[in-house]
C-alpha cells in the first residue's frame, strides 16, 4: 500500500477486478442447494444471537444492541466489502502520500502507473484470502445500497455488517466431512460473537480505528525509505538475518515497520488475540448444547488450521503474517479460558470496561497478570 500513485493512490476498481478474476472458483452446488445454504445460514445467524448473548452476558437483557445486517456473500462479495473497508481506513494515509507526490517531478506519470500496480497487488492478495475466510464482522466500510450497515451511532456513522462467505463454508464442511448443519451453526456462533463484541462495546470500533490510524500515520511516505525497508524484508525472507536477530524470521508485514509501528502493532495484536480467542471460547462453550458434533468439528478444524492447504499455502501464510493470526486464536482462547476459570464470566467481562482494561500483549501470555491488574483491591 506504499506505492506512489495518481489521482487515486490505489486503483480500487482494478483491485476488485483482479481479485474476482483470479480467485478460485467455489464448490459445485446447484441453484437450489445454494438457496438452501443461504437460508440456513441466515437462520443460524439469527439463532446465534440469543445463544451468544446468554453465554457471554455482555449485553444486559433489558438493553437492545444496535441492529446490524447479516449478509450472506460469495467470494466476490467479500472482496468488494473489504476493498470498501480498506479504502475508508487508508484514506488519511493515501491523502498524505498524494500530497507528497504532487511535488515530485513526473508525479502524474508515477501516479498513472503506481495506482494500477498497487491495485493489482492488492487484488492478488485478496484473491488469495477470499477463498479462506468463512465469515467476518466488517465495521469500517461506509453504508451503501450494496453494502448496508447497522443503525447509526451517536456520531451518525453507520454500524457494521456480518458477512458469511457461503462458498467457503460449504467447501470446508465438505473437506472436513462433518455434518453441514452443525458446521454452519458453529461458524455462525463464532461470527455472531464478533458482532456482539462490537455492538455490545460502543467504544471498541473507534478504539481500533484510532490505533490503526496511529499505525498508518507512522508510515514513511518517502519512496527511498520504503525501498530500503523492502530490501531488508527480502534479506530477512532469504535468510540473511542481521546478527543477533531471532532465528524465526519475521513476516513481510513486520519487517517494513518502524519501531513506533511495532509498538502500536503490539497493542493491536493483543486486542485481536482477545477478540478472536473470545470468539473461539464462545463457539466451543455454546457448542455442546446446540451443536451435537462440536467435538469432532473442533478437532478436524484445528488440524486443518495447523497444516494449511499446501506447501504454497504455508509459505504465503508465513510471508503475509497469517501464521500470527492463527496464534491469536490459540493464545487468545487460552487467555479467556484462564481468566473465566479464575474470576468467572462477569469478572472476565470487565475487559470490556474501557481501553485501559484491555489486556496487553504480555498479559495475553500471562492471564494472571491481567487479573491482578484489573481485579486488584485497595
GROMACS .gro file of C-alpha atoms in nm:
model
  378
    1UNK     CA    1   0.000   0.000   0.000
    2UNK     CA    2   0.302   0.228  -0.016
    3UNK     CA    3   0.316   0.275  -0.393
    4UNK     CA    4   0.331   0.630  -0.520
    5UNK     CA    5   0.009   0.674  -0.713
    6UNK     CA    6  -0.203   0.914  -0.912
    7UNK     CA    7  -0.539   1.081  -0.864
    8UNK     CA    8  -0.620   0.768  -0.665
    9UNK     CA    9  -0.314   0.624  -0.495
   10UNK     CA   10  -0.471   0.281  -0.542
   11UNK     CA   11  -0.685   0.181  -0.839
   12UNK     CA   12  -0.959   0.030  -0.626
   13UNK     CA   13  -1.169  -0.083  -0.922
   14UNK     CA   14  -0.870  -0.267  -1.063
   15UNK     CA   15  -0.812  -0.430  -0.723
   16UNK     CA   16  -1.169  -0.567  -0.726
   17UNK     CA   17  -1.143  -0.677  -1.090
   18UNK     CA   18  -0.810  -0.851  -1.029
   19UNK     CA   19  -0.929  -1.031  -0.718
   20UNK     CA   20  -1.252  -1.153  -0.874
   21UNK     CA   21  -1.067  -1.269  -1.186
   22UNK     CA   22  -0.806  -1.475  -1.004
   23UNK     CA   23  -1.000  -1.603  -0.702
   24UNK     CA   24  -1.054  -1.978  -0.706
   25UNK     CA   25  -1.398  -2.099  -0.815
   26UNK     CA   26  -1.628  -2.207  -0.535
   27UNK     CA   27  -1.759  -2.560  -0.478
   28UNK     CA   28  -2.001  -2.710  -0.728
   29UNK     CA   29  -2.356  -2.659  -0.599
   30UNK     CA   30  -2.691  -2.640  -0.773
   31UNK     CA   31  -2.904  -2.327  -0.760
   32UNK     CA   32  -3.147  -2.495  -0.521
   33UNK     CA   33  -2.859  -2.608  -0.295
   34UNK     CA   34  -2.719  -2.254  -0.292
   35UNK     CA   35  -3.056  -2.109  -0.192
   36UNK     CA   36  -3.089  -2.365   0.087
   37UNK     CA   37  -2.740  -2.285   0.221
   38UNK     CA   38  -2.812  -1.910   0.224
   39UNK     CA   39  -3.144  -1.959   0.402
   40UNK     CA   40  -2.990  -2.188   0.662
   41UNK     CA   41  -2.702  -1.951   0.732
   42UNK     CA   42  -2.949  -1.668   0.789
   43UNK     CA   43  -3.148  -1.884   1.033
   44UNK     CA   44  -2.835  -1.988   1.219
   45UNK     CA   45  -2.712  -1.629   1.240
   46UNK     CA   46  -3.042  -1.526   1.397
   47UNK     CA   47  -3.042  -1.818   1.641
   48UNK     CA   48  -2.681  -1.747   1.736
   49UNK     CA   49  -2.771  -1.403   1.871
   50UNK     CA   50  -2.964  -1.548   2.163
   51UNK     CA   51  -2.709  -1.824   2.230
   52UNK     CA   52  -2.414  -1.583   2.237
   53UNK     CA   53  -2.591  -1.320   2.449
   54UNK     CA   54  -2.694  -1.579   2.706
   55UNK     CA   55  -2.347  -1.733   2.727
   56UNK     CA   56  -2.134  -1.415   2.728
   57UNK     CA   57  -2.364  -1.192   2.938
   58UNK     CA   58  -2.201  -0.894   2.767
   59UNK     CA   59  -2.531  -0.723   2.692
   60UNK     CA   60  -2.796  -0.690   2.969
   61UNK     CA   61  -3.132  -0.847   2.892
   62UNK     CA   62  -3.309  -0.510   2.902
   63UNK     CA   63  -3.067  -0.349   2.651
   64UNK     CA   64  -3.129  -0.367   2.278
   65UNK     CA   65  -2.797  -0.363   2.090
   66UNK     CA   66  -2.755  -0.177   1.762
   67UNK     CA   67  -2.907  -0.374   1.479
   68UNK     CA   68  -2.664  -0.488   1.210
   69UNK     CA   69  -2.750  -0.677   0.892
   70UNK     CA   70  -2.639  -1.029   0.807
   71UNK     CA   71  -2.505  -1.052   0.451
   72UNK     CA   72  -2.450  -1.398   0.302
   73UNK     CA   73  -2.199  -1.331   0.024
   74UNK     CA   74  -1.991  -1.511  -0.234
   75UNK     CA   75  -1.614  -1.462  -0.268
   76UNK     CA   76  -1.652  -1.161  -0.496
   77UNK     CA   77  -1.891  -1.001  -0.245
   78UNK     CA   78  -1.635  -1.049   0.032
   79UNK     CA   79  -1.372  -0.883  -0.188
   80UNK     CA   80  -1.592  -0.580  -0.259
   81UNK     CA   81  -1.675  -0.534   0.109
   82UNK     CA   82  -1.311  -0.547   0.213
   83UNK     CA   83  -1.196  -0.312  -0.062
   84UNK     CA   84  -1.458  -0.063   0.059
   85UNK     CA   85  -1.326  -0.102   0.414
   86UNK     CA   86  -0.962  -0.066   0.310
   87UNK     CA   87  -1.045   0.243   0.106
   88UNK     CA   88  -1.203   0.410   0.407
   89UNK     CA   89  -0.931   0.312   0.654
   90UNK     CA   90  -0.642   0.406   0.427
   91UNK     CA   91  -0.783   0.738   0.311
   92UNK     CA   92  -0.575   0.956   0.552
   93UNK     CA   93  -0.251   0.778   0.460
   94UNK     CA   94  -0.319   0.789   0.088
   95UNK     CA   95  -0.411   1.158   0.107
   96UNK     CA   96  -0.078   1.223   0.276
   97UNK     CA   97   0.105   1.029   0.009
   98UNK     CA   98  -0.090   1.209  -0.262
   99UNK     CA   99   0.021   1.545  -0.121
  100UNK     CA  100   0.382   1.428  -0.108
  101UNK     CA  101   0.370   1.301  -0.466
  102UNK     CA  102   0.217   1.621  -0.604
  103UNK     CA  103   0.553   1.795  -0.557
  104UNK     CA  104   0.752   1.515  -0.719
  105UNK     CA  105   0.881   1.565  -1.075
  106UNK     CA  106   0.694   1.329  -1.303
  107UNK     CA  107   0.437   1.266  -1.034
  108UNK     CA  108   0.149   1.233  -1.279
  109UNK     CA  109   0.326   0.955  -1.469
  110UNK     CA  110   0.416   0.779  -1.146
  111UNK     CA  111   0.056   0.810  -1.040
  112UNK     CA  112  -0.087   0.653  -1.352
  113UNK     CA  113   0.146   0.355  -1.316
  114UNK     CA  114   0.169   0.328  -0.938
  115UNK     CA  115  -0.204   0.328  -0.871
  116UNK     CA  116  -0.260   0.044  -1.115
  117UNK     CA  117   0.036  -0.158  -0.990
  118UNK     CA  118  -0.086  -0.127  -0.633
  119UNK     CA  119  -0.439  -0.214  -0.740
  120UNK     CA  120  -0.317  -0.536  -0.898
  121UNK     CA  121  -0.104  -0.619  -0.591
  122UNK     CA  122  -0.397  -0.567  -0.357
  123UNK     CA  123  -0.624  -0.764  -0.587
  124UNK     CA  124  -0.388  -1.062  -0.593
  125UNK     CA  125  -0.366  -1.061  -0.213
  126UNK     CA  126  -0.744  -1.050  -0.179
  127UNK     CA  127  -0.785  -1.329  -0.434
  128UNK     CA  128  -0.571  -1.547  -0.207
  129UNK     CA  129  -0.765  -1.458   0.106
  130UNK     CA  130  -1.114  -1.464  -0.047
  131UNK     CA  131  -1.127  -1.843  -0.063
  132UNK     CA  132  -1.016  -1.885   0.300
  133UNK     CA  133  -1.240  -1.657   0.506
  134UNK     CA  134  -1.555  -1.820   0.647
  135UNK     CA  135  -1.705  -1.507   0.797
  136UNK     CA  136  -1.622  -1.158   0.916
  137UNK     CA  137  -1.774  -0.870   1.106
  138UNK     CA  138  -1.691  -0.576   0.876
  139UNK     CA  139  -1.717  -0.244   1.053
  140UNK     CA  140  -1.527   0.020   0.857
  141UNK     CA  141  -1.685   0.034   0.510
  142UNK     CA  142  -1.941   0.312   0.464
  143UNK     CA  143  -2.312   0.234   0.439
  144UNK     CA  144  -2.421   0.182   0.078
  145UNK     CA  145  -2.712   0.016  -0.101
  146UNK     CA  146  -2.495  -0.283  -0.192
  147UNK     CA  147  -2.326  -0.294   0.149
  148UNK     CA  148  -2.586  -0.188   0.408
  149UNK     CA  149  -2.466  -0.117   0.759
  150UNK     CA  150  -2.628  -0.122   1.100
  151UNK     CA  151  -2.809   0.151   1.286
  152UNK     CA  152  -2.604   0.472   1.309
  153UNK     CA  153  -2.446   0.553   1.643
  154UNK     CA  154  -2.439   0.886   1.830
  155UNK     CA  155  -2.176   1.013   1.586
  156UNK     CA  156  -2.407   0.947   1.292
  157UNK     CA  157  -2.180   0.679   1.149
  158UNK     CA  158  -2.335   0.353   1.043
  159UNK     CA  159  -2.258   0.032   1.224
  160UNK     CA  160  -2.107  -0.276   1.069
  161UNK     CA  161  -2.239  -0.582   0.898
  162UNK     CA  162  -2.191  -0.954   0.949
  163UNK     CA  163  -2.053  -1.129   0.639
  164UNK     CA  164  -2.090  -1.505   0.594
  165UNK     CA  165  -1.900  -1.639   0.291
  166UNK     CA  166  -2.125  -1.924   0.179
  167UNK     CA  167  -1.899  -2.099  -0.078
  168UNK     CA  168  -1.611  -2.115   0.168
  169UNK     CA  169  -1.828  -2.260   0.442
  170UNK     CA  170  -1.957  -2.529   0.204
  171UNK     CA  171  -1.603  -2.601   0.082
  172UNK     CA  172  -1.467  -2.654   0.434
  173UNK     CA  173  -1.759  -2.863   0.561
  174UNK     CA  174  -1.711  -3.095   0.263
  175UNK     CA  175  -1.334  -3.108   0.303
  176UNK     CA  176  -1.366  -3.197   0.674
  177UNK     CA  177  -1.653  -3.440   0.608
  178UNK     CA  178  -1.855  -3.306   0.902
  179UNK     CA  179  -2.227  -3.257   0.948
  180UNK     CA  180  -2.301  -2.947   0.735
  181UNK     CA  181  -2.587  -2.820   0.951
  182UNK     CA  182  -2.378  -2.841   1.267
  183UNK     CA  183  -2.079  -2.681   1.098
  184UNK     CA  184  -2.279  -2.387   0.966
  185UNK     CA  185  -2.421  -2.314   1.312
  186UNK     CA  186  -2.075  -2.350   1.468
  187UNK     CA  187  -1.933  -2.091   1.226
  188UNK     CA  188  -2.226  -1.856   1.293
  189UNK     CA  189  -2.161  -1.876   1.668
  190UNK     CA  190  -1.803  -1.756   1.613
  191UNK     CA  191  -1.902  -1.469   1.385
  192UNK     CA  192  -2.200  -1.369   1.599
  193UNK     CA  193  -1.960  -1.334   1.892
  194UNK     CA  194  -1.769  -1.074   1.691
  195UNK     CA  195  -2.092  -0.889   1.618
  196UNK     CA  196  -2.178  -0.897   1.990
  197UNK     CA  197  -1.833  -0.762   2.075
  198UNK     CA  198  -1.877  -0.458   1.853
  199UNK     CA  199  -2.244  -0.390   1.921
  200UNK     CA  200  -2.212  -0.452   2.295
  201UNK     CA  201  -1.894  -0.244   2.344
  202UNK     CA  202  -1.970   0.100   2.195
  203UNK     CA  203  -1.611   0.230   2.213
  204UNK     CA  204  -1.445  -0.072   2.053
  205UNK     CA  205  -1.467   0.028   1.688
  206UNK     CA  206  -1.340   0.382   1.748
  207UNK     CA  207  -1.055   0.247   1.959
  208UNK     CA  208  -0.946   0.005   1.690
  209UNK     CA  209  -0.974   0.269   1.422
  210UNK     CA  210  -0.766   0.518   1.622
  211UNK     CA  211  -0.494   0.257   1.672
  212UNK     CA  212  -0.493   0.171   1.302
  213UNK     CA  213  -0.477   0.538   1.207
  214UNK     CA  214  -0.188   0.591   1.450
  215UNK     CA  215  -0.012   0.297   1.286
  216UNK     CA  216  -0.067   0.443   0.939
  217UNK     CA  217   0.040   0.791   1.049
  218UNK     CA  218   0.384   0.648   1.125
  219UNK     CA  219   0.422   0.514   0.771
  220UNK     CA  220   0.717   0.656   0.580
  221UNK     CA  221   0.594   0.809   0.257
  222UNK     CA  222   0.941   0.865   0.112
  223UNK     CA  223   0.979   0.605  -0.167
  224UNK     CA  224   1.353   0.556  -0.100
  225UNK     CA  225   1.279   0.470   0.262
  226UNK     CA  226   1.015   0.223   0.150
  227UNK     CA  227   1.257   0.061  -0.095
  228UNK     CA  228   1.517   0.026   0.180
  229UNK     CA  229   1.263  -0.143   0.406
  230UNK     CA  230   1.163  -0.380   0.126
  231UNK     CA  231   1.531  -0.464   0.070
  232UNK     CA  232   1.559  -0.552   0.441
  233UNK     CA  233   1.244  -0.761   0.407
  234UNK     CA  234   1.389  -0.953   0.112
  235UNK     CA  235   1.710  -1.023   0.305
  236UNK     CA  236   1.510  -1.147   0.603
  237UNK     CA  237   1.292  -1.374   0.394
  238UNK     CA  238   1.602  -1.508   0.215
  239UNK     CA  239   1.757  -1.598   0.549
  240UNK     CA  240   2.017  -1.319   0.563
  241UNK     CA  241   1.920  -1.202   0.911
  242UNK     CA  242   2.118  -0.933   1.093
  243UNK     CA  243   2.343  -1.064   1.365
  244UNK     CA  244   2.156  -1.128   1.689
  245UNK     CA  245   1.812  -1.145   1.531
  246UNK     CA  246   1.592  -1.435   1.637
  247UNK     CA  247   1.611  -1.743   1.417
  248UNK     CA  248   1.237  -1.733   1.348
  249UNK     CA  249   1.211  -1.483   1.062
  250UNK     CA  250   0.955  -1.207   1.062
  251UNK     CA  251   0.684  -1.165   0.803
  252UNK     CA  252   0.699  -0.905   0.528
  253UNK     CA  253   0.439  -0.701   0.717
  254UNK     CA  254   0.658  -0.690   1.028
  255UNK     CA  255   0.986  -0.609   0.857
  256UNK     CA  256   0.863  -0.294   0.683
  257UNK     CA  257   0.751  -0.134   1.009
  258UNK     CA  258   0.908   0.146   1.207
  259UNK     CA  259   0.980   0.098   1.580
  260UNK     CA  260   0.675   0.311   1.665
  261UNK     CA  261   0.459   0.095   1.441
  262UNK     CA  262   0.582  -0.220   1.612
  263UNK     CA  263   0.472  -0.076   1.947
  264UNK     CA  264   0.126   0.003   1.810
  265UNK     CA  265   0.109  -0.338   1.645
  266UNK     CA  266   0.179  -0.499   1.982
  267UNK     CA  267  -0.135  -0.333   2.121
  268UNK     CA  268  -0.338  -0.427   1.814
  269UNK     CA  269  -0.215  -0.785   1.835
  270UNK     CA  270  -0.332  -0.806   2.196
  271UNK     CA  271  -0.679  -0.674   2.106
  272UNK     CA  272  -0.714  -0.906   1.808
  273UNK     CA  273  -0.598  -1.201   2.017
  274UNK     CA  274  -0.866  -1.116   2.272
  275UNK     CA  275  -1.142  -1.083   2.010
  276UNK     CA  276  -1.051  -1.399   1.820
  277UNK     CA  277  -0.983  -1.604   2.132
  278UNK     CA  278  -1.309  -1.490   2.288
  279UNK     CA  279  -1.500  -1.595   1.975
  280UNK     CA  280  -1.336  -1.938   1.979
  281UNK     CA  281  -1.410  -1.976   2.350
  282UNK     CA  282  -1.775  -1.885   2.300
  283UNK     CA  283  -1.832  -2.106   1.995
  284UNK     CA  284  -1.696  -2.406   2.186
  285UNK     CA  285  -1.873  -2.310   2.509
  286UNK     CA  286  -2.214  -2.280   2.345
  287UNK     CA  287  -2.145  -2.568   2.109
  288UNK     CA  288  -2.221  -2.875   2.325
  289UNK     CA  289  -2.577  -2.758   2.392
  290UNK     CA  290  -2.669  -2.673   2.031
  291UNK     CA  291  -2.410  -2.840   1.805
  292UNK     CA  292  -2.413  -3.217   1.868
  293UNK     CA  293  -2.093  -3.289   1.673
  294UNK     CA  294  -1.895  -2.992   1.805
  295UNK     CA  295  -1.606  -3.205   1.940
  296UNK     CA  296  -1.549  -3.370   1.602
  297UNK     CA  297  -1.575  -3.036   1.419
  298UNK     CA  298  -1.326  -2.867   1.651
  299UNK     CA  299  -1.071  -3.147   1.624
  300UNK     CA  300  -1.084  -3.162   1.246
  301UNK     CA  301  -1.087  -2.783   1.210
  302UNK     CA  302  -0.782  -2.740   1.432
  303UNK     CA  303  -0.594  -2.997   1.226
  304UNK     CA  304  -0.685  -2.809   0.909
  305UNK     CA  305  -0.569  -2.478   1.055
  306UNK     CA  306  -0.236  -2.627   1.157
  307UNK     CA  307  -0.144  -2.799   0.832
  308UNK     CA  308  -0.265  -2.543   0.577
  309UNK     CA  309  -0.390  -2.641   0.234
  310UNK     CA  310  -0.050  -2.692   0.069
  311UNK     CA  311   0.318  -2.604   0.092
  312UNK     CA  312   0.246  -2.292  -0.111
  313UNK     CA  313  -0.032  -2.202   0.131
  314UNK     CA  314   0.203  -2.242   0.425
  315UNK     CA  315   0.469  -2.025   0.256
  316UNK     CA  316   0.220  -1.749   0.178
  317UNK     CA  317   0.078  -1.760   0.530
  318UNK     CA  318   0.428  -1.708   0.667
  319UNK     CA  319   0.511  -1.430   0.422
  320UNK     CA  320   0.190  -1.237   0.488
  321UNK     CA  321   0.195  -1.286   0.864
  322UNK     CA  322  -0.116  -1.506   0.866
  323UNK     CA  323   0.057  -1.752   1.099
  324UNK     CA  324   0.039  -1.476   1.359
  325UNK     CA  325  -0.339  -1.471   1.318
  326UNK     CA  326  -0.353  -1.845   1.387
  327UNK     CA  327  -0.154  -1.789   1.705
  328UNK     CA  328  -0.406  -1.520   1.802
  329UNK     CA  329  -0.685  -1.776   1.807
  330UNK     CA  330  -0.482  -2.012   2.025
  331UNK     CA  331  -0.326  -1.761   2.265
  332UNK     CA  332  -0.643  -1.552   2.297
  333UNK     CA  333  -0.858  -1.855   2.373
  334UNK     CA  334  -0.613  -1.965   2.645
  335UNK     CA  335  -0.627  -1.615   2.796
  336UNK     CA  336  -1.008  -1.605   2.801
  337UNK     CA  337  -1.037  -1.958   2.940
  338UNK     CA  338  -0.784  -1.891   3.218
  339UNK     CA  339  -0.950  -1.564   3.322
  340UNK     CA  340  -1.302  -1.712   3.323
  341UNK     CA  341  -1.179  -2.003   3.534
  342UNK     CA  342  -1.022  -1.757   3.779
  343UNK     CA  343  -1.286  -1.482   3.811
  344UNK     CA  344  -1.593  -1.612   3.624
  345UNK     CA  345  -1.764  -1.473   3.316
  346UNK     CA  346  -1.871  -1.149   3.483
  347UNK     CA  347  -1.518  -1.098   3.609
  348UNK     CA  348  -1.382  -1.156   3.260
  349UNK     CA  349  -1.632  -0.908   3.115
  350UNK     CA  350  -1.451  -0.628   3.296
  351UNK     CA  351  -1.217  -0.648   2.996
  352UNK     CA  352  -1.482  -0.451   2.802
  353UNK     CA  353  -1.494  -0.160   3.050
  354UNK     CA  354  -1.255   0.072   2.862
  355UNK     CA  355  -0.936   0.062   2.654
  356UNK     CA  356  -0.743   0.066   2.982
  357UNK     CA  357  -0.885  -0.273   3.083
  358UNK     CA  358  -0.787  -0.445   2.759
  359UNK     CA  359  -0.502  -0.694   2.806
  360UNK     CA  360  -0.154  -0.606   2.690
  361UNK     CA  361   0.037  -0.839   2.462
  362UNK     CA  362   0.233  -0.962   2.765
  363UNK     CA  363  -0.087  -1.021   2.963
  364UNK     CA  364  -0.233  -1.233   2.684
  365UNK     CA  365   0.051  -1.475   2.758
  366UNK     CA  366   0.016  -1.426   3.137
  367UNK     CA  367  -0.358  -1.404   3.223
  368UNK     CA  368  -0.286  -1.392   3.597
  369UNK     CA  369  -0.113  -1.056   3.545
  370UNK     CA  370  -0.428  -0.912   3.386
  371UNK     CA  371  -0.641  -1.045   3.671
  372UNK     CA  372  -0.403  -0.890   3.926
  373UNK     CA  373  -0.406  -0.554   3.748
  374UNK     CA  374  -0.778  -0.523   3.674
  375UNK     CA  375  -0.918  -0.700   3.981
  376UNK     CA  376  -0.674  -0.573   4.238
  377UNK     CA  377  -0.827  -0.422   4.551
  378UNK     CA  378  -0.721  -0.145   4.779
   0.00000   0.00000   0.00000
